[in-house]
Amino acid sequence: MEIIKEVRVLEEKLKEIRSAGKTIGFTPTMGALHDGHLSLVSRSVEENDVSVCSIFVNPTQFNEKSDLDKYPKTLDADSAMLEKASVDFLFFPSPKEIYPNGESYEVDLPLDGMDEVLEGEFRPGHFKGVIQVVKRLLEITNPNHLYMGQKDFQQFSLIHAMITHFQMPTTLVVCPIKREPNGVAMSSRNVRLSKKGKLLASIIHWTLAESKKRLKNNTVKEVETWALENLTTEWCKVEYFKIVDGYTLKDIIDKKDHDYLVASLAVWIEDVRLIDNMTLKQ
Ligand code: PAF
């Protein structure tokens, strides 16, 4: 595996690979890799001639500077994992490489409020930053396939909208959520949970699975109300639990009018913010 820090160098290498008729798979990350990331990377290695993984802690998607400063940096462990997974190029740029003209550039993309609901309501501006960096990374890598996780449901929905809008020549591949044996979705944040916290967090996946069952005989509103009550305890604070249209992320009035429904949530356990989701109908 080659570690590349400069945009120009990566662009040249990938240009050669493309002109030799080889396919390129790309997985963007912010590092602190776990098995969830590795499942994306392994799929890329399986499905493409050449695989690129980026590690870039993108400053423009953090609402709070302290959150950015606290973000775990584990480059040595990350690059060992990627090497073992047979990744060809690890792209590890500096902010100056990614934003040579400053960070204020925003992508002009009509989103019809998709970036302002769910996570967007609690993390204003977050998705503008995500779209900005993924667009830049796609312009640099120009991959055949882009690998993202189902765990960040709203993120991949917005990136899908961006790829469609700009008619980018890349296919988005969404990989299933990797879960711990007790159902907790894998996340870089889980290391901050105690043993007890990890156990308590199993209520999240259980509630999602039960919501899927309940939706058969109940309205969306009834299931949302039940799930909110079920999740809310002394040790678990719910930020939101919503069942939305999977394409538009809009609220549901009558479930019969929608063929793709997703339940999405964010909760706090032990001062750790956890997100999760489940497709209830598709
Ligand atoms: O999901 C992430 O880790 C980030 O949002 C991404 C897609 C790498 C963009 O910075």
XYZ file of N, CA and C and ligand atoms in Angstrom:
856
model
N 0.840 -1.208 0.000
C 0.000 0.000 0.000
C 0.874 1.258 0.000
N 0.475 2.185 -0.830
C 1.233 3.430 -0.915
C 0.465 4.531 -0.161
N 1.171 5.301 0.664
C 0.513 6.419 1.349
C 0.811 7.692 0.562
N -0.259 8.385 0.142
C -0.083 9.581 -0.685
C -0.705 10.775 0.034
N 0.066 11.880 0.071
C -0.439 13.070 0.776
C -0.821 14.191 -0.184
N -0.323 14.105 -1.414
C -0.568 15.216 -2.346
C -1.606 14.864 -3.398
N -2.515 15.795 -3.616
C -3.587 15.624 -4.593
C -2.991 15.315 -5.977
N -2.012 16.117 -6.356
C -1.426 15.999 -7.707
C -0.865 14.593 -7.949
N -0.187 14.053 -6.914
C 0.431 12.724 -7.052
C -0.654 11.653 -7.215
N -1.690 11.737 -6.380
C -2.760 10.733 -6.480
C -3.460 10.828 -7.830
N -3.726 12.051 -8.260
C -4.421 12.233 -9.542
C -3.624 11.603 -10.698
N -2.309 11.786 -10.669
C -1.478 11.217 -11.744
C -1.516 9.708 -11.746
N -1.389 9.127 -10.531
C -1.395 7.646 -10.423
C -2.713 7.086 -10.927
N -3.820 7.734 -10.510
C -5.136 7.196 -10.864
C -5.433 7.388 -12.353
N -4.863 8.431 -12.920
C -5.050 8.677 -14.356
C -4.447 7.510 -15.151
N -3.258 7.103 -14.748
C -2.585 5.969 -15.422
C -3.416 4.700 -15.292
N -3.929 4.481 -14.067
C -4.714 3.266 -13.791
C -5.975 3.246 -14.652
N -6.618 4.403 -14.737
C -7.839 4.519 -15.540
C -7.528 4.285 -17.022
N -6.421 4.858 -17.479
C -6.162 4.679 -18.927
C -5.720 3.249 -19.249
N -5.316 2.495 -18.242
C -5.025 1.068 -18.480
C -6.309 0.238 -18.436
N -7.459 0.923 -18.298
C -8.756 0.225 -18.331
C -9.121 -0.438 -17.013
N -8.446 -0.047 -15.936
C -8.740 -0.672 -14.631
C -9.805 0.114 -13.873
N -10.566 -0.611 -13.032
C -11.617 0.056 -12.249
C -11.068 0.504 -10.890
N -11.666 1.590 -10.381
C -11.213 2.176 -9.114
C -12.371 2.209 -8.116
N -12.116 1.711 -6.911
C -13.094 1.790 -5.817
C -12.562 2.762 -4.772
N -13.458 3.580 -4.210
C -13.004 4.603 -3.254
C -13.850 4.592 -1.987
N -13.175 4.588 -0.837
C -13.858 4.663 0.457
C -13.339 5.869 1.228
N -14.172 6.896 1.415
C -13.718 8.050 2.214
C -13.945 7.785 3.704
N -12.975 8.140 4.540
C -13.145 7.984 5.998
C -12.496 9.172 6.705
N -12.758 9.231 8.016
C -12.048 10.219 8.838
C -11.106 9.491 9.798
N -10.757 8.235 9.472
C -9.839 7.470 10.316
C -10.538 6.868 11.515
N -9.745 6.503 12.544
C -10.254 5.781 13.726
C -11.065 4.571 13.247
N -10.430 3.804 12.386
C -11.139 2.744 11.665
C -11.540 1.578 12.576
N -12.693 0.996 12.260
C -13.172 -0.207 12.956
C -13.716 -1.172 11.902
N -14.295 -2.284 12.357
C -14.753 -3.316 11.413
C -15.802 -2.808 10.429
N -16.573 -1.793 10.857
C -17.572 -1.219 9.959
C -16.886 -0.635 8.724
N -15.822 0.163 8.946
C -15.072 0.726 7.813
C -14.463 -0.399 6.968
N -13.927 -1.405 7.679
C -13.236 -2.469 6.943
C -14.172 -3.234 6.027
N -15.454 -3.301 6.418
C -16.394 -4.005 5.540
C -16.577 -3.222 4.227
N -16.500 -1.892 4.290
C -16.594 -1.083 3.065
C -15.344 -1.293 2.203
N -14.201 -1.208 2.874
C -12.927 -1.324 2.170
C -12.796 -2.714 1.527
N -13.205 -3.757 2.249
C -13.084 -5.123 1.706
C -13.972 -5.285 0.490
N -15.137 -4.680 0.545
C -16.038 -4.765 -0.610
C -15.413 -4.054 -1.815
N -14.762 -2.926 -1.556
C -14.095 -2.197 -2.637
C -12.980 -3.062 -3.244
N -12.201 -3.707 -2.374
C -11.090 -4.547 -2.851
C -11.634 -5.708 -3.694
N -12.758 -6.265 -3.247
C -13.376 -7.391 -3.965
C -13.880 -6.975 -5.350
N -14.428 -5.768 -5.429
C -15.178 -5.386 -6.634
C -14.402 -4.513 -7.626
N -13.172 -4.120 -7.290
C -12.427 -3.210 -8.170
C -10.984 -3.680 -8.361
N -10.365 -3.209 -9.458
C -8.960 -3.559 -9.677
C -8.072 -2.824 -8.675
N -8.437 -1.580 -8.388
C -7.607 -0.751 -7.502
C -8.507 -0.097 -6.457
N -8.057 -0.108 -5.198
C -8.866 0.505 -4.136
C -8.108 1.634 -3.447
N -8.838 2.740 -3.279
C -8.278 3.915 -2.603
C -9.111 4.156 -1.354
N -8.436 4.443 -0.234
C -9.159 4.827 0.981
C -8.576 6.160 1.430
N -9.439 7.112 1.788
C -8.899 8.380 2.277
C -9.128 8.500 3.773
N -8.174 9.133 4.443
C -8.351 9.513 5.845
C -8.154 11.020 5.891
N -9.253 11.715 6.156
C -9.179 13.181 6.232
C -10.238 13.641 7.226
N -9.798 14.213 8.330
C -10.744 14.715 9.324
C -11.172 16.100 8.843
N -12.344 16.118 8.223
C -12.788 17.300 7.484
C -13.276 18.416 8.416
N -12.540 19.534 8.505
C -12.944 20.586 9.447
C -14.303 21.193 9.142
N -14.729 21.188 7.863
C -15.960 21.918 7.525
C -17.240 21.178 7.914
N -17.142 19.946 8.423
C -18.369 19.247 8.814
C -18.565 19.184 10.324
N -17.660 19.850 11.062
C -17.799 19.876 12.525
C -18.484 21.169 12.949
N -19.513 21.043 13.794
C -20.193 22.243 14.266
C -19.374 22.909 15.361
N -18.639 22.066 16.100
C -17.891 22.629 17.232
C -16.412 22.327 17.086
N -15.626 23.362 17.268
C -14.172 23.237 17.137
C -13.638 22.197 18.139
N -14.245 22.148 19.343
C -13.748 21.220 20.376
C -13.962 19.773 19.933
N -15.049 19.525 19.203
C -15.340 18.188 18.691
C -14.284 17.785 17.657
N -13.908 18.761 16.826
C -12.876 18.520 15.815
C -11.540 18.203 16.496
N -11.198 18.988 17.517
C -9.920 18.775 18.213
C -9.876 17.426 18.921
N -11.064 16.987 19.407
C -11.130 15.723 20.168
C -11.139 14.496 19.267
N -11.314 14.701 17.947
C -11.516 13.548 17.069
C -10.294 12.620 17.126
N -10.498 11.305 17.361
C -9.346 10.410 17.545
C -8.462 10.323 16.299
N -7.141 10.357 16.525
C -6.217 10.226 15.391
C -5.353 8.990 15.620
N -5.556 7.973 14.779
C -4.898 6.683 14.993
C -4.284 6.199 13.683
N -3.476 7.066 13.061
C -2.991 6.771 11.709
C -2.223 5.450 11.616
N -1.360 5.154 12.613
C -0.548 3.934 12.494
C -1.428 2.688 12.478
N -2.368 2.634 13.430
C -3.272 1.473 13.487
C -4.131 1.423 12.225
N -4.609 2.584 11.784
C -5.466 2.630 10.590
C -4.712 2.119 9.362
N -3.485 2.597 9.177
C -2.791 2.198 7.947
C -2.421 0.715 8.004
N -2.160 0.173 9.204
C -1.892 -1.280 9.308
C -3.141 -2.067 8.893
N -4.307 -1.592 9.329
C -5.558 -2.284 8.977
C -5.814 -2.237 7.473
N -5.538 -1.079 6.873
C -5.813 -0.925 5.438
C -4.846 -1.751 4.594
N -3.607 -1.798 5.062
C -2.591 -2.601 4.367
C -3.027 -4.069 4.376
N -3.478 -4.531 5.552
C -3.918 -5.922 5.706
C -5.135 -6.214 4.812
N -5.965 -5.187 4.624
C -7.179 -5.372 3.804
C -6.875 -5.270 2.308
N -5.575 -5.092 1.962
C -5.129 -5.028 0.558
C -5.556 -3.772 -0.190
N -5.666 -2.671 0.537
C -5.925 -1.377 -0.107
C -4.663 -0.975 -0.875
N -4.824 -0.363 -2.048
C -3.655 0.010 -2.848
C -3.093 1.374 -2.459
N -4.033 2.352 -2.265
C -3.576 3.706 -1.932
C -4.310 4.241 -0.714
N -3.538 4.710 0.258
C -4.132 5.462 1.374
C -3.864 6.933 1.091
N -4.936 7.686 0.924
C -4.806 9.118 0.652
C -4.975 9.844 1.977
N -3.942 10.580 2.375
C -3.904 11.207 3.701
C -3.496 12.674 3.529
N -4.404 13.488 2.997
C -4.033 14.867 2.664
C -4.123 15.816 3.857
N -3.492 16.961 3.749
C -3.631 18.025 4.751
C -4.835 18.887 4.347
N -5.384 19.696 5.276
C -6.485 20.584 4.896
C -6.108 21.512 3.735
N -4.845 21.919 3.659
C -4.422 22.818 2.567
C -4.518 22.149 1.195
N -4.246 20.843 1.168
C -4.356 20.098 -0.096
C -5.820 20.019 -0.547
N -6.702 19.812 0.431
C -8.116 19.644 0.089
C -8.772 21.006 -0.178
N -8.402 21.997 0.620
C -9.011 23.328 0.460
C -7.940 24.378 0.170
N -7.313 24.324 -1.015
C -6.234 25.276 -1.309
C -6.715 26.731 -1.337
N -8.009 26.922 -1.613
C -8.517 28.306 -1.669
C -9.336 28.675 -0.447
N -9.137 27.977 0.655
C -9.900 28.255 1.874
C -11.111 27.341 1.974
N -11.728 27.346 3.165
C -12.762 26.360 3.447
C -14.177 26.836 3.135
N -14.321 28.075 2.668
C -15.674 28.623 2.603
C -16.460 28.182 1.355
N -15.787 27.533 0.424
C -16.463 27.059 -0.782
C -17.626 26.131 -0.435
N -18.794 26.429 -1.012
C -19.946 25.558 -0.765
C -20.477 25.026 -2.080
N -20.973 23.808 -2.041
C -21.490 23.206 -3.267
C -22.917 23.708 -3.500
N -23.205 24.148 -4.708
C -24.535 24.647 -5.020
C -25.405 23.461 -5.467
N -26.150 22.915 -4.516
C -26.919 21.694 -4.773
C -28.314 21.859 -4.175
N -29.373 21.786 -5.004
C -30.722 21.934 -4.436
C -31.090 20.703 -3.619
N -31.356 20.870 -2.332
C -31.586 19.702 -1.470
C -33.003 19.625 -0.915
N -33.808 20.650 -1.165
C -35.195 20.651 -0.712
C -35.295 20.279 0.778
N -34.419 20.818 1.578
C -34.481 20.625 3.029
C -33.963 19.283 3.530
N -33.477 18.423 2.620
C -32.999 17.090 3.043
C -31.848 17.162 4.050
N -31.117 18.277 4.005
C -29.965 18.417 4.915
C -30.355 19.096 6.228
N -31.640 19.470 6.359
C -32.038 20.238 7.554
C -32.856 19.413 8.542
N -33.287 18.200 8.137
C -34.084 17.350 9.034
C -33.164 16.350 9.750
N -33.744 15.503 10.575
C -33.030 14.435 11.296
C -31.720 14.974 11.894
N -30.578 14.429 11.453
C -29.282 14.877 11.963
C -29.061 16.373 11.719
N -29.559 16.834 10.557
C -29.330 18.223 10.146
C -29.935 19.221 11.116
N -31.031 18.810 11.775
C -31.682 19.708 12.722
C -30.790 19.944 13.952
N -30.045 18.921 14.315
C -29.210 19.013 15.522
C -27.759 19.370 15.210
N -27.376 19.269 13.933
C -25.997 19.579 13.553
C -26.012 20.524 12.343
N -26.447 21.785 12.583
C -26.588 22.710 11.448
C -25.278 22.866 10.667
N -25.393 22.788 9.356
C -24.213 22.983 8.494
C -23.384 21.725 8.285
N -23.631 20.703 9.099
C -22.817 19.482 9.027
C -22.811 18.892 7.612
N -24.003 18.744 7.031
C -24.067 18.066 5.733
C -23.520 18.919 4.594
N -23.555 20.236 4.756
C -22.939 21.088 3.722
C -21.446 20.766 3.668
N -20.853 20.577 4.848
C -19.431 20.232 4.939
C -19.150 18.852 4.363
N -20.043 17.899 4.643
C -19.852 16.537 4.125
C -19.920 16.550 2.593
N -20.925 17.255 2.071
C -21.093 17.310 0.612
C -19.881 17.990 -0.029
N -19.440 19.065 0.605
C -18.272 19.804 0.095
C -17.045 18.881 -0.019
N -16.776 18.121 1.046
C -15.546 17.314 1.030
C -15.697 16.089 0.132
N -16.868 15.461 0.132
C -17.013 14.263 -0.706
C -16.958 14.659 -2.185
N -17.513 15.813 -2.519
C -17.447 16.258 -3.925
C -15.981 16.469 -4.325
N -15.244 17.129 -3.449
C -13.820 17.383 -3.746
C -13.058 16.053 -3.878
N -13.329 15.120 -2.947
C -12.621 13.825 -2.980
C -12.989 13.025 -4.234
N -14.250 13.138 -4.659
C -14.667 12.415 -5.876
C -14.031 13.042 -7.111
N -13.863 14.362 -7.093
C -13.222 15.005 -8.241
C -11.745 14.589 -8.332
N -11.131 14.353 -7.182
C -9.720 13.936 -7.182
C -9.593 12.464 -7.609
N -10.458 11.615 -7.057
C -10.279 10.165 -7.272
C -11.064 9.658 -8.490
N -12.163 10.336 -8.819
C -13.010 9.952 -9.960
C -13.199 8.428 -10.046
N -13.761 7.821 -8.978
C -13.825 6.350 -8.933
C -15.014 5.784 -9.709
N -14.930 4.499 -10.050
C -16.097 3.807 -10.627
C -17.126 3.575 -9.531
N -16.628 3.218 -8.344
C -17.532 2.917 -7.225
C -17.120 3.689 -5.975
N -18.149 4.220 -5.305
C -17.925 4.907 -4.023
C -18.589 4.071 -2.940
N -17.867 3.755 -1.856
C -18.402 2.889 -0.808
C -18.740 3.698 0.439
N -20.010 3.608 0.853
C -20.440 4.300 2.071
C -21.296 3.351 2.899
N -21.473 3.683 4.189
C -22.193 2.779 5.088
C -23.649 3.175 5.278
N -24.496 2.179 5.413
C -25.924 2.380 5.721
C -26.093 3.089 7.066
N -25.115 2.922 7.943
C -25.187 3.524 9.281
C -25.462 5.026 9.187
N -24.796 5.696 8.229
C -25.023 7.129 8.038
C -26.048 7.308 6.923
N -27.283 6.946 7.251
C -28.361 6.913 6.263
C -28.551 8.258 5.566
N -28.598 9.333 6.361
C -28.853 10.650 5.761
C -27.652 11.075 4.901
N -26.462 10.732 5.371
C -25.249 11.094 4.623
C -25.255 10.446 3.239
N -25.509 9.118 3.184
C -25.450 8.492 1.863
C -26.617 8.953 0.983
N -27.765 9.300 1.602
C -28.897 9.786 0.803
C -28.529 11.109 0.132
N -27.852 11.982 0.869
C -27.448 13.274 0.310
C -26.359 13.113 -0.753
N -25.439 12.197 -0.504
C -24.369 11.981 -1.490
C -24.968 11.383 -2.766
N -25.971 10.529 -2.595
C -26.656 9.971 -3.767
C -27.316 11.100 -4.568
N -27.956 12.034 -3.841
C -28.596 13.179 -4.503
C -27.545 14.012 -5.247
N -26.383 14.168 -4.637
C -25.323 14.970 -5.268
C -24.802 14.301 -6.549
N -24.553 12.997 -6.465
C -24.034 12.261 -7.629
C -25.037 12.335 -8.782
N -26.334 12.208 -8.435
C -27.376 12.261 -9.463
C -27.438 13.673 -10.061
N -27.438 14.692 -9.186
C -27.575 16.069 -9.658
C -26.438 16.474 -10.605
N -25.212 16.139 -10.224
C -24.062 16.537 -11.046
C -23.720 15.501 -12.124
N -24.549 14.457 -12.204
C -24.343 13.372 -13.177
C -22.904 12.868 -13.129
N -22.443 12.583 -11.911
C -21.059 12.115 -11.748
C -20.958 10.665 -12.225
N -19.820 10.300 -12.802
C -19.699 8.955 -13.381
C -19.331 7.891 -12.343
N -19.925 7.991 -11.163
C -19.584 7.097 -10.044
C -20.855 6.432 -9.538
N -20.763 5.143 -9.233
C -21.913 4.435 -8.658
C -21.715 4.335 -7.143
N -22.743 4.748 -6.403
C -22.672 4.662 -4.942
C -23.047 3.248 -4.503
N -22.186 2.630 -3.697
C -22.480 1.299 -3.152
C -22.678 1.463 -1.646
N -23.884 1.133 -1.171
C -24.172 1.291 0.264
C -24.032 -0.070 0.946
N -23.190 -0.130 1.964
C -22.924 -1.415 2.642
C -23.697 -1.480 3.968
N -24.188 -2.696 4.322
C -25.008 -2.851 5.528
C -24.282 -2.452 6.815
N -25.058 -2.137 7.832
C -24.484 -1.748 9.136
C -23.822 -2.968 9.781
N -22.598 -2.783 10.265
C -21.933 -3.851 11.033
C -22.319 -3.653 12.486
N -22.743 -4.735 13.132
C -23.203 -4.627 14.518
C -22.385 -5.509 15.453
N -22.288 -5.085 16.706
C -21.685 -5.924 17.756
C -22.666 -7.083 17.985
N -22.207 -8.170 18.654
C -23.120 -9.308 18.877
C -24.432 -8.903 19.564
N -24.435 -7.862 20.396
C -25.694 -7.461 21.055
C -26.501 -6.448 20.233
N -26.094 -6.229 18.983
C -26.897 -5.386 18.093
C -26.417 -3.940 17.998
N -25.501 -3.524 18.865
C -25.052 -2.123 18.831
C -24.275 -1.870 17.529
N -24.681 -0.816 16.806
C -24.014 -0.500 15.538
C -22.576 -0.068 15.802
N -21.635 -0.590 15.003
C -20.234 -0.218 15.209
C -20.021 1.251 14.872
N -19.232 1.921 15.713
C -18.955 3.338 15.528
C -17.661 3.674 16.262
N -16.953 4.681 15.736
C -15.709 5.109 16.404
C -16.021 5.627 17.804
N -17.262 6.029 18.043
C -17.625 6.596 19.349
C -17.834 5.533 20.424
N -18.038 4.257 20.003
C -18.361 3.217 20.992
C -17.260 3.015 22.026
N -16.021 3.346 21.666
C -14.915 3.161 22.627
C -15.102 4.045 23.855
N -15.932 5.096 23.719
C -16.158 5.995 24.860
C -17.251 5.479 25.796
N -17.899 4.354 25.426
C -18.937 3.782 26.295
C -18.301 2.797 27.275
N -18.836 2.766 28.518
C -18.364 1.756 29.474
C -18.983 0.415 29.067
N -18.567 -0.642 29.779
C -19.127 -1.974 29.508
C -20.649 -1.938 29.702
N -21.046 -1.255 30.778
C -22.485 -1.153 31.074
C -23.192 -0.333 29.982
N -22.547 0.751 29.552
C -23.127 1.602 28.511
C -23.362 0.818 27.231
N -22.409 -0.051 26.889
C -22.539 -0.855 25.661
C -23.720 -1.810 25.776
N -23.893 -2.335 26.985
C -25.007 -3.259 27.246
C -26.334 -2.514 27.128
N -26.373 -1.321 27.752
C -27.607 -0.517 27.728
C -27.963 -0.103 26.296
N -26.924 0.118 25.475
C -27.156 0.601 24.104
C -27.849 -0.441 23.233
N -27.942 -1.690 23.702
C -28.595 -2.719 22.881
C -30.095 -2.432 22.725
N -30.642 -1.555 23.580
C -32.049 -1.151 23.466
C -32.322 -0.487 22.103
N -31.280 0.123 21.512
C -31.467 0.880 20.261
C -31.876 -0.063 19.128
N -31.072 -1.091 18.929
C -31.363 -2.008 17.822
C -32.653 -2.780 18.089
N -32.856 -3.132 19.354
C -34.079 -3.865 19.717
C -35.306 -3.012 19.378
N -35.242 -1.729 19.715
C -36.383 -0.836 19.455
C -36.629 -0.694 17.947
N -35.554 -0.594 17.168
C -35.713 -0.485 15.714
C -36.368 -1.748 15.140
N -35.882 -2.905 15.590
C -36.425 -4.170 15.075
C -37.897 -4.329 15.469
N -38.212 -3.938 16.693
C -39.593 -4.033 17.180
C -40.487 -3.026 16.424
N -39.942 -1.875 16.092
C -40.707 -0.872 15.330
C -41.091 -1.432 13.970
N -40.169 -2.166 13.380
C -40.435 -2.765 12.065
C -41.634 -3.716 12.167
N -41.646 -4.525 13.233
C -42.774 -5.455 13.430
C -44.053 -4.671 13.665
N -43.977 -3.652 14.534
C -45.189 -2.911 14.911
C -45.790 -2.119 13.753
N -44.953 -1.732 12.803
C -45.464 -0.913 11.705
C -46.489 -1.669 10.843
N -46.434 -2.997 10.930
C -47.397 -3.788 10.127
C -48.835 -3.471 10.534
N -49.064 -3.302 11.871
C -50.446 -3.106 12.350
C -50.689 -1.750 12.998
N -49.743 -0.843 12.875
C -49.907 0.472 13.512
C -49.539 1.579 12.531
N -49.989 2.794 12.852
C -49.614 3.924 11.993
C -48.174 4.350 12.332
N -47.604 5.162 11.443
C -46.253 5.682 11.663
C -46.211 6.473 12.980
N -47.213 7.318 13.199
C -47.263 8.127 14.428
C -47.261 7.234 15.667
N -48.101 6.158 15.619
C -48.181 5.250 16.783
C -46.828 4.589 17.060
N -46.165 4.151 15.991
C -44.867 3.482 16.190
C -43.842 4.487 16.720
N -43.840 5.706 16.173
C -42.887 6.726 16.645
C -43.093 7.004 18.137
N -44.363 7.140 18.531
C -44.669 7.436 19.940
C -44.211 6.284 20.839
N -44.498 5.055 20.397
C -44.084 3.889 21.192
C -42.550 3.844 21.324
N -41.860 4.042 20.187
C -40.392 3.930 20.193
C -39.758 5.001 21.086
N -40.292 6.220 21.008
C -39.762 7.304 21.847
C -39.882 6.960 23.325
N -41.059 6.435 23.679
C -41.291 6.062 25.093
C -40.392 4.923 25.507
N -40.252 3.951 24.599
C -39.455 2.770 24.919
C -37.970 3.109 25.112
N -37.504 4.072 24.328
C -36.074 4.420 24.393
C -35.753 5.359 25.564
N -36.734 6.172 25.946
C -36.449 7.203 26.943
C -36.383 6.603 28.347
N -35.207 6.680 28.951
C -35.033 6.209 30.330
C -34.091 7.184 31.026
N -33.837 6.891 32.262
C -32.934 7.725 33.066
C -31.530 7.754 32.442
N -31.134 6.659 31.792
C -29.781 6.563 31.239
C -29.723 6.745 29.717
N -30.874 6.934 29.094
C -30.876 7.121 27.628
C -31.755 8.310 27.263
N -31.142 9.360 26.719
C -31.900 10.559 26.313
C -32.046 10.522 24.788
N -33.279 10.627 24.341
C -33.516 10.544 22.893
C -33.495 11.941 22.277
N -32.699 12.118 21.231
C -32.704 13.404 20.529
C -33.839 13.395 19.499
N -33.926 12.313 18.724
C -35.068 12.147 17.820
C -35.226 10.678 17.463
N -36.446 10.307 17.158
C -36.742 9.009 16.549
C -37.786 9.303 15.497
N -37.470 9.110 14.236
C -38.416 9.479 13.177
C -38.478 8.397 12.111
N -39.679 8.195 11.612
C -39.836 7.321 10.448
C -40.094 8.245 9.263
N -39.233 8.165 8.258
C -39.330 9.102 7.131
C -39.342 8.357 5.800
N -39.700 9.089 4.757
C -39.586 8.536 3.412
C -38.089 8.392 3.096
N -37.682 7.211 2.675
C -36.262 6.941 2.453
C -35.648 7.739 1.316
N -36.467 8.199 0.377
C -35.919 8.975 -0.749
C -35.837 10.462 -0.420
N -36.926 10.999 0.177
C -36.992 12.461 0.358
C -36.651 12.889 1.790
N -36.643 11.944 2.721
C -36.443 12.173 4.165
C -37.581 12.999 4.775
N -38.690 13.069 4.071
C -39.817 13.850 4.594
C -40.703 12.995 5.495
N -41.507 13.697 6.330
C -42.438 13.019 7.247
C -43.489 12.223 6.480
N -44.048 11.252 7.161
C -45.054 10.381 6.532
C -46.434 10.765 7.047
N -47.380 10.921 6.140
C -48.761 11.120 6.588
C -49.468 9.758 6.561
N -49.379 9.075 5.423
C -49.983 7.743 5.331
C -48.953 6.779 4.752
N -48.624 5.737 5.507
C -47.543 4.830 5.077
C -47.849 4.153 3.733
N -49.134 4.069 3.403
C -49.511 3.406 2.129
C -48.986 4.179 0.911
N -48.730 5.491 1.095
C -48.264 6.314 -0.029
C -46.749 6.220 -0.250
N -46.079 5.384 0.538
C -44.607 5.344 0.447
C -44.124 3.898 0.307
N -43.170 3.681 -0.618
C -42.686 2.297 -0.744
C -41.313 2.103 -0.089
N -40.748 3.170 0.468
C -39.428 3.056 1.119
C -39.468 3.875 2.411
N -39.497 3.161 3.536
C -39.586 3.836 4.839
C -38.376 3.483 5.698
N -37.813 4.493 6.336
C -36.631 4.269 7.182
C -36.870 4.898 8.561
N -36.567 4.134 9.608
C -36.592 4.698 10.965
C -35.181 5.128 11.305
N -35.050 6.356 11.808
C -33.726 6.918 12.062
C -33.741 7.572 13.438
N -32.641 7.469 14.174
C -32.648 8.007 15.541
C -31.271 8.484 15.977
N -31.303 9.334 17.009
C -30.068 9.694 17.715
C -30.390 9.707 19.204
N -29.544 9.080 19.995
C -29.734 9.078 21.456
C -28.402 9.387 22.138
N -28.512 9.766 23.402
C -27.306 9.980 24.212
C -27.271 8.928 25.312
N -26.172 8.185 25.393
C -25.957 7.270 26.517
C -24.567 7.588 27.067
N -24.471 7.846 28.360
C -23.176 8.186 29.000
C -22.443 9.316 28.253
N -23.169 10.362 27.875
C -22.539 11.495 27.183
C -21.969 11.149 25.815
N -22.384 10.020 25.259
C -21.960 9.655 23.909
C -23.195 9.704 23.008
N -23.059 10.396 21.898
C -24.196 10.504 20.972
C -24.131 9.345 19.975
N -25.200 8.542 19.952
C -25.220 7.363 19.079
C -26.334 7.519 18.050
N -26.033 7.156 16.796
C -27.089 7.175 15.771
C -27.266 5.760 15.232
N -28.460 5.509 14.713
C -28.720 4.189 14.128
C -29.947 4.332 13.223
N -30.207 3.339 12.411
C -31.400 3.384 11.560
C -31.727 1.980 11.080
N -32.935 1.836 10.555
C -33.329 0.555 9.975
C -34.354 0.814 8.869
N -34.195 0.111 7.769
C -35.191 0.203 6.701
C -36.389 -0.630 7.146
N -37.562 0.022 7.218
C -38.753 -0.680 7.709
C -39.556 -1.234 6.538
N -39.404 -0.609 5.384
C -40.161 -1.057 4.207
C -39.383 -0.638 2.967
N -39.238 -1.573 2.009
C -38.595 -1.199 0.740
C -38.993 -2.187 -0.339
O -18.639 9.343 7.325
C -17.547 9.953 7.435
O -16.585 9.462 8.039
C -17.409 11.345 6.828
O -18.581 12.070 6.944
C -16.901 11.323 5.376
C -17.892 10.663 4.428
C -15.562 10.621 5.311
C -16.699 12.770 4.875
O -15.786 13.459 5.653
